[in-house]
Coordinates of C-alpha atoms in Angstrom, one line a residue:
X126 CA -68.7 3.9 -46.9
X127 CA -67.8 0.9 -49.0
X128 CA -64.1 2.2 -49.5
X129 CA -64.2 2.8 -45.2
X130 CA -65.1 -0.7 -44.4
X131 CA -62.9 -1.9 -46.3
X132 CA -59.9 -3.5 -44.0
X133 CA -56.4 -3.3 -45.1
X134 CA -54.2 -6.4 -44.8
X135 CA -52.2 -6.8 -41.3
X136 CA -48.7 -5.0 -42.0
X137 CA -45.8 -7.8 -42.6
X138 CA -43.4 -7.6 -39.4
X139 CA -39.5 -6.4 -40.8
X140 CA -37.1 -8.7 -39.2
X141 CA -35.6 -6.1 -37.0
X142 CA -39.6 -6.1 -35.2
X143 CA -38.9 -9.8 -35.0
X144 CA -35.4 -10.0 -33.8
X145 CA -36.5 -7.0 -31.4
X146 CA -39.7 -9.3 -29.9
X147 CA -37.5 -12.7 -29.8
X148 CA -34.8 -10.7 -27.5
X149 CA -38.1 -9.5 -25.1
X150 CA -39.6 -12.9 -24.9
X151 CA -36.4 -14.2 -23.8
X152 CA -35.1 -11.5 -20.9
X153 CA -39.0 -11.9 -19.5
X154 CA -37.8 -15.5 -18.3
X155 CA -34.5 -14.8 -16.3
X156 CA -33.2 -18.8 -16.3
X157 CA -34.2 -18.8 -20.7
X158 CA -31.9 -15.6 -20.4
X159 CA -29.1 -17.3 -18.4
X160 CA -29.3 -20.0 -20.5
X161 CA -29.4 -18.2 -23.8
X162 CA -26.4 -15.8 -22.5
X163 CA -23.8 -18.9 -21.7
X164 CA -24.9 -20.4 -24.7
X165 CA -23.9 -17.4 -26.5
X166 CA -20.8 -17.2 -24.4
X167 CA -19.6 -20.9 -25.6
X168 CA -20.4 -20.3 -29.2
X169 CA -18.7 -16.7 -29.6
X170 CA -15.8 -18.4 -27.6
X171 CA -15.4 -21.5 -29.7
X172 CA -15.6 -19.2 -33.1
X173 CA -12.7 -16.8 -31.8
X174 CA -10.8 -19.6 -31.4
X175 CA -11.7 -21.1 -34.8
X176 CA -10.7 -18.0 -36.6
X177 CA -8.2 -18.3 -39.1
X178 CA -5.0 -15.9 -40.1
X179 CA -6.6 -13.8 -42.4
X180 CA -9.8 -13.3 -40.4
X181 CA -7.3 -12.2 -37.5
X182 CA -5.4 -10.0 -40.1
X183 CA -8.6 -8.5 -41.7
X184 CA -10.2 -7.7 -38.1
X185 CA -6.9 -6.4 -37.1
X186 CA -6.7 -3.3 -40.0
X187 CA -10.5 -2.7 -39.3
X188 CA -9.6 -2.1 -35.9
X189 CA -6.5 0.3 -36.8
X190 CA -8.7 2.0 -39.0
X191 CA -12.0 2.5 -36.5
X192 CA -9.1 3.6 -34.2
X193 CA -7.6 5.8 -36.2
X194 CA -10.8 7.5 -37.0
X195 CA -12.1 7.7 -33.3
X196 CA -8.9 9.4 -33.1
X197 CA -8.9 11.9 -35.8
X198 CA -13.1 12.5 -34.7
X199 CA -12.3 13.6 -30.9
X200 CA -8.6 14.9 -31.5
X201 CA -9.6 18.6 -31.6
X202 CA -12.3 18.1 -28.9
X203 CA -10.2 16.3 -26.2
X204 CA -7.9 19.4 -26.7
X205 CA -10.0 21.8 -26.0
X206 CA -11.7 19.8 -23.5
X207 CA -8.6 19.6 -21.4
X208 CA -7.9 23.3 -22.0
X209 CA -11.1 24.1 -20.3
X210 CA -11.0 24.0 -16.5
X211 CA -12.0 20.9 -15.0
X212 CA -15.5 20.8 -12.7
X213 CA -14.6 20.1 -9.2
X214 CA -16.3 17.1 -8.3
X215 CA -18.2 17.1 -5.3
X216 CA -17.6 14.4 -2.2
X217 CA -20.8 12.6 -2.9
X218 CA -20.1 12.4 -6.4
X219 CA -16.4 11.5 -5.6
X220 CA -18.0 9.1 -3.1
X221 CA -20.3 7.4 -5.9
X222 CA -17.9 6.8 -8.2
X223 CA -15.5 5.2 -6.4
X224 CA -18.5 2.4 -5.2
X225 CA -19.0 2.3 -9.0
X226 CA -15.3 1.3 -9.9
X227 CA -14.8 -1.0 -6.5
X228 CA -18.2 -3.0 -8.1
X229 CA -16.9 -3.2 -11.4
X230 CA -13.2 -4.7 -10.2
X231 CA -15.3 -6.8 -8.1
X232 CA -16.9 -7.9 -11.7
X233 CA -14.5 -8.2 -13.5
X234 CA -12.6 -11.4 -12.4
X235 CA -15.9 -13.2 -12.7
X236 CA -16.4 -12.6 -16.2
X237 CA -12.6 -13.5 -17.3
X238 CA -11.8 -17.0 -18.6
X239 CA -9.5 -19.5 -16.5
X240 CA -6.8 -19.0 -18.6
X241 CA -6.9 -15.3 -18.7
X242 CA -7.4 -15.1 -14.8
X243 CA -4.0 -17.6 -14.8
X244 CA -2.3 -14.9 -16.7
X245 CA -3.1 -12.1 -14.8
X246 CA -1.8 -13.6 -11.3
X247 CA 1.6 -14.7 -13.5
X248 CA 1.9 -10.8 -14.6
X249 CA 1.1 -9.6 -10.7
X250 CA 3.3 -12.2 -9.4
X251 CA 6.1 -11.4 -11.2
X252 CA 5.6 -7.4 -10.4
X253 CA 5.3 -8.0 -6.8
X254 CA 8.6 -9.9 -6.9
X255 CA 9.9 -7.3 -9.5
X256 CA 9.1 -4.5 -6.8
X257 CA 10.6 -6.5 -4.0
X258 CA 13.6 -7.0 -5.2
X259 CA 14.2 -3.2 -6.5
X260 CA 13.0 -2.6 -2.2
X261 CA 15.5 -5.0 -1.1
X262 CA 18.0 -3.6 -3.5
X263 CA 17.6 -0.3 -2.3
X264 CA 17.6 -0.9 1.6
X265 CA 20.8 -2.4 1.1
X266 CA 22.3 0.4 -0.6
X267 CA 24.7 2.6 1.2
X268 CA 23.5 5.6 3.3
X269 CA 23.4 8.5 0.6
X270 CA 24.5 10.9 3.5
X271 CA 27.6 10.0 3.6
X272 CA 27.8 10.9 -0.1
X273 CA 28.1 14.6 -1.6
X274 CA 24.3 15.3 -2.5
X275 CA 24.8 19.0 -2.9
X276 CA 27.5 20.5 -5.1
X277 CA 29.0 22.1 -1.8
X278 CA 28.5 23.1 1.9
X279 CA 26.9 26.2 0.6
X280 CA 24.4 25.4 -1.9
X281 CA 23.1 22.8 0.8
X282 CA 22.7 25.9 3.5
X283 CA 20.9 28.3 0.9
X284 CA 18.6 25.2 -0.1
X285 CA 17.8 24.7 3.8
X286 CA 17.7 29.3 4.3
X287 CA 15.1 28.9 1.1
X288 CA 12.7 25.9 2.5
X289 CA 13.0 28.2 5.8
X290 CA 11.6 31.1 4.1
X291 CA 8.6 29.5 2.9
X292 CA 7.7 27.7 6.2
X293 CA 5.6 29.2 9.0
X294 CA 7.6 31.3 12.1
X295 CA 4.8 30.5 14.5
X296 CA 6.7 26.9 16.4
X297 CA 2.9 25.2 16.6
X298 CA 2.6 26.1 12.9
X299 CA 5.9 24.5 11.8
X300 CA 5.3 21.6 13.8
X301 CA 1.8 20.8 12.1
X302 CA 3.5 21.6 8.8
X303 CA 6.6 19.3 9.0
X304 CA 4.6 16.7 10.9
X305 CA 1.8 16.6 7.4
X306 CA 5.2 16.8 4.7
X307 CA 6.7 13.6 6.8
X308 CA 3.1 11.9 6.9
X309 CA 2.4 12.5 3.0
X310 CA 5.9 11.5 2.1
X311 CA 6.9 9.0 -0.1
X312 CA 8.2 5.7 1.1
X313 CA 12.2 6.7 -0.2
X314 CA 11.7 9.7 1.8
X315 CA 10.8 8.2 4.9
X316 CA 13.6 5.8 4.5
X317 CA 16.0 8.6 4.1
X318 CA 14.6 10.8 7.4
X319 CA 14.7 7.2 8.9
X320 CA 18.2 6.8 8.3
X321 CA 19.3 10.2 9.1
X322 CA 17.4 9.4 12.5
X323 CA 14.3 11.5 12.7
X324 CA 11.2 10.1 13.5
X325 CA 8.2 9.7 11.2
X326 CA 4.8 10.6 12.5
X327 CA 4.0 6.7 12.9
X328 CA 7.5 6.3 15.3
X329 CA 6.7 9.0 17.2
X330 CA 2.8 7.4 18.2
X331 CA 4.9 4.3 18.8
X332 CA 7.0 6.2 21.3
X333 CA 4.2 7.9 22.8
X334 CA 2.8 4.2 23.1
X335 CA 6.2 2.5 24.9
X336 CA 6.4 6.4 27.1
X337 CA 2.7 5.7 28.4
X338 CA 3.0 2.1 29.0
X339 CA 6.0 1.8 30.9
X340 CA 6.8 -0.3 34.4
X341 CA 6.0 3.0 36.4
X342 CA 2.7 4.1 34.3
X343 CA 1.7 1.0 34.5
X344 CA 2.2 0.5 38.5
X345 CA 0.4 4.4 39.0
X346 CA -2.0 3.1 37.2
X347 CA -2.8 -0.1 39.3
X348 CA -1.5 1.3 42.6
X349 CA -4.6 1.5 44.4
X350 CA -6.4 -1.0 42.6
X351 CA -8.3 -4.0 44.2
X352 CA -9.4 -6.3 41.0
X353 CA -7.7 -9.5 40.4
X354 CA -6.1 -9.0 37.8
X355 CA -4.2 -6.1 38.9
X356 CA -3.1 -8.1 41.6
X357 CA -1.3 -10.6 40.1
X358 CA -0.1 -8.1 37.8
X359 CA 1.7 -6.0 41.0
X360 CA 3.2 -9.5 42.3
X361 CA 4.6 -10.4 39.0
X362 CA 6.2 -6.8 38.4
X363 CA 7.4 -7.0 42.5
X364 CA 8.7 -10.8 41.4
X365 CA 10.2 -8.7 38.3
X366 CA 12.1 -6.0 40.0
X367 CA 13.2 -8.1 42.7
X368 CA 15.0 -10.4 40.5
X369 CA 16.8 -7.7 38.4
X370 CA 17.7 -5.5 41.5
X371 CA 19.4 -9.5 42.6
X372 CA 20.8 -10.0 39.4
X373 CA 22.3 -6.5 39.2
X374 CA 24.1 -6.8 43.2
X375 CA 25.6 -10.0 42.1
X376 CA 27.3 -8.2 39.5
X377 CA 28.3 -5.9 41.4
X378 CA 29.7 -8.1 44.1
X379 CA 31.6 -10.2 41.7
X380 CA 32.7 -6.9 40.2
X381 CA 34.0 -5.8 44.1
X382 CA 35.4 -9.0 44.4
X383 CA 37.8 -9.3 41.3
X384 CA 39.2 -5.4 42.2
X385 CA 39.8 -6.7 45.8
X386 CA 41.8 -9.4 44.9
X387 CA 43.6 -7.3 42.2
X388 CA 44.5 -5.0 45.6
X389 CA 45.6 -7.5 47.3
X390 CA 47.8 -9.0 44.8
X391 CA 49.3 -5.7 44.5
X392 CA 49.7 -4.9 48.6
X393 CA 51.9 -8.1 48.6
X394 CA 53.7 -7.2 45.7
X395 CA 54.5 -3.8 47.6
X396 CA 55.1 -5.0 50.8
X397 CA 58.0 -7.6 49.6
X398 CA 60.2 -4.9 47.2
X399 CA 63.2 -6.8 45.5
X400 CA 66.6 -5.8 46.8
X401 CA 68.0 -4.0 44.0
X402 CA 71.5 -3.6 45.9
X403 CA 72.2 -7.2 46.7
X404 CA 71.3 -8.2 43.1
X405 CA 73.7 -5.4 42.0
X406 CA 76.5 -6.7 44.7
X407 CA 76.2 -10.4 43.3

């Protein structure tokens, strides 16, 4: 009983308990926590930049060497991970991830330093105009149709009787097919079926667009139509028409006018011949 009652000392705290209990007393306080995590930011900031050369050198191998391990470590399993066929990934999973990425991009610039954020608009800068200038370049470029892009007349014919083989015989088919192979084309490719005069997918809804909205769709459509607006509309498009169908007689009087005046020119000129005998007798 004696040994039982007996109490045994409180157990000395290792500094990992106390590290561990000074880290939850400070993220119970969110502004402490704020505070403690700028603080941190400054002071891990101010001793990168106070490193010296052979700090930088030393941290440098480590790296090479953690790398080189990592490397060694998953060499055999990224192998035979990528062998494996990959899960297909499901559109709510699909769907997840991609809110997961779009809120760490939206992250990221926050956390980057002013001159780190400076650099980063220099390097996207200079692609943009990089990419420009390759897209002017290659706009400017000659049409390569008028070039020999097949070897001959009849490697280009068995190329077209070979895409023919593989495409659908049923016309609706065909349509849908060529229609999704222009849409998912590449921006060179478009160009190309641009410049060789065949409409993209995008054209042809603009076509569609100018077809439906024309001067005679437009005046079926307010014909018997009462409102205001339509009203004015039908005056200006009678004001329109009247001045075109104007503009176009008086070109074709003054067209009328110059061919009269050429036939009469040449009526006088046929009614007076020259005497070719009395020049001949003086």
């Amino acid at each position: 009983m004696a040994e039982a009652e007996i109490q045994q000392p409180p157990r000395k705290k290792t500094r990992a308990e106390y590290q561990r209990d000074y880290r939850r007393r400070i993220k119970e306080s969110k502004e402490i926590y704020d505070v403690f995590r700028e603080h941190e930011k400054i002071r891990s900031r101010l001793w990168r930049l106070n490193r010296n050369s052979e700090v930088k050198a030393k941290e440098r191998e480590q790296a090479r060497i953690r790398a080189q391990r990592y490397r060694q470590k998953y060499k055999g399993e990224r192998s035979s991970q990528s062998a494996k066929m990959s899960k297909k990934v499901t559109r709510a999973e699909k769907q997840a991830l991609q809110e997961k990425w779009r809120k760490a991009k939206r992250k990221y610039p926050s956390n980057m330093s002013s001159q780190k954020r400076r650099r980063v608009n220099e390097l996207r800068r200079q692609k943009h105009a990089e990419s420009k200038h390759v897209s002017t370049i290659h706009n400017q470029s000659p049409d390569p149709s008028s070039e020999g892009l097949f070897t001959s007349d009849s490697a280009r014919r068995k190329a077209v009787s070979r895409s023919l083989r593989v495409l659908p015989k049923d016309p609706q088919r065909f349509a849908e097919v060529i229609t999704s192979m222009v849409k998912t084309a590449t921006p060179k490719k478009k160009n190309a079926l641009k410049r060789r005069m065949i409409l993209s997918p995008s054209q042809k809804k603009r076509q569609d667009f100018l077809n439906k909205n024309s001067v005679k769709a437009i005046i079926q459509q307010i014909k018997h139509s009462r409102s205001r607006k339509d009203l004015e509309l039908r005056q200006l498009l009678h004001i329109a028409t009247t001045i075109k169908k104007k503009k176009k007689q008086f070109a074709e009087e003054d067209v009328t006018q110059g061919v009269r005046s050429e036939l009469e020119l040449l009526k006088k000129a046929c009614a007076a011949p020259p005497d070719f005998k009395q020049e001949k007798e003086e």
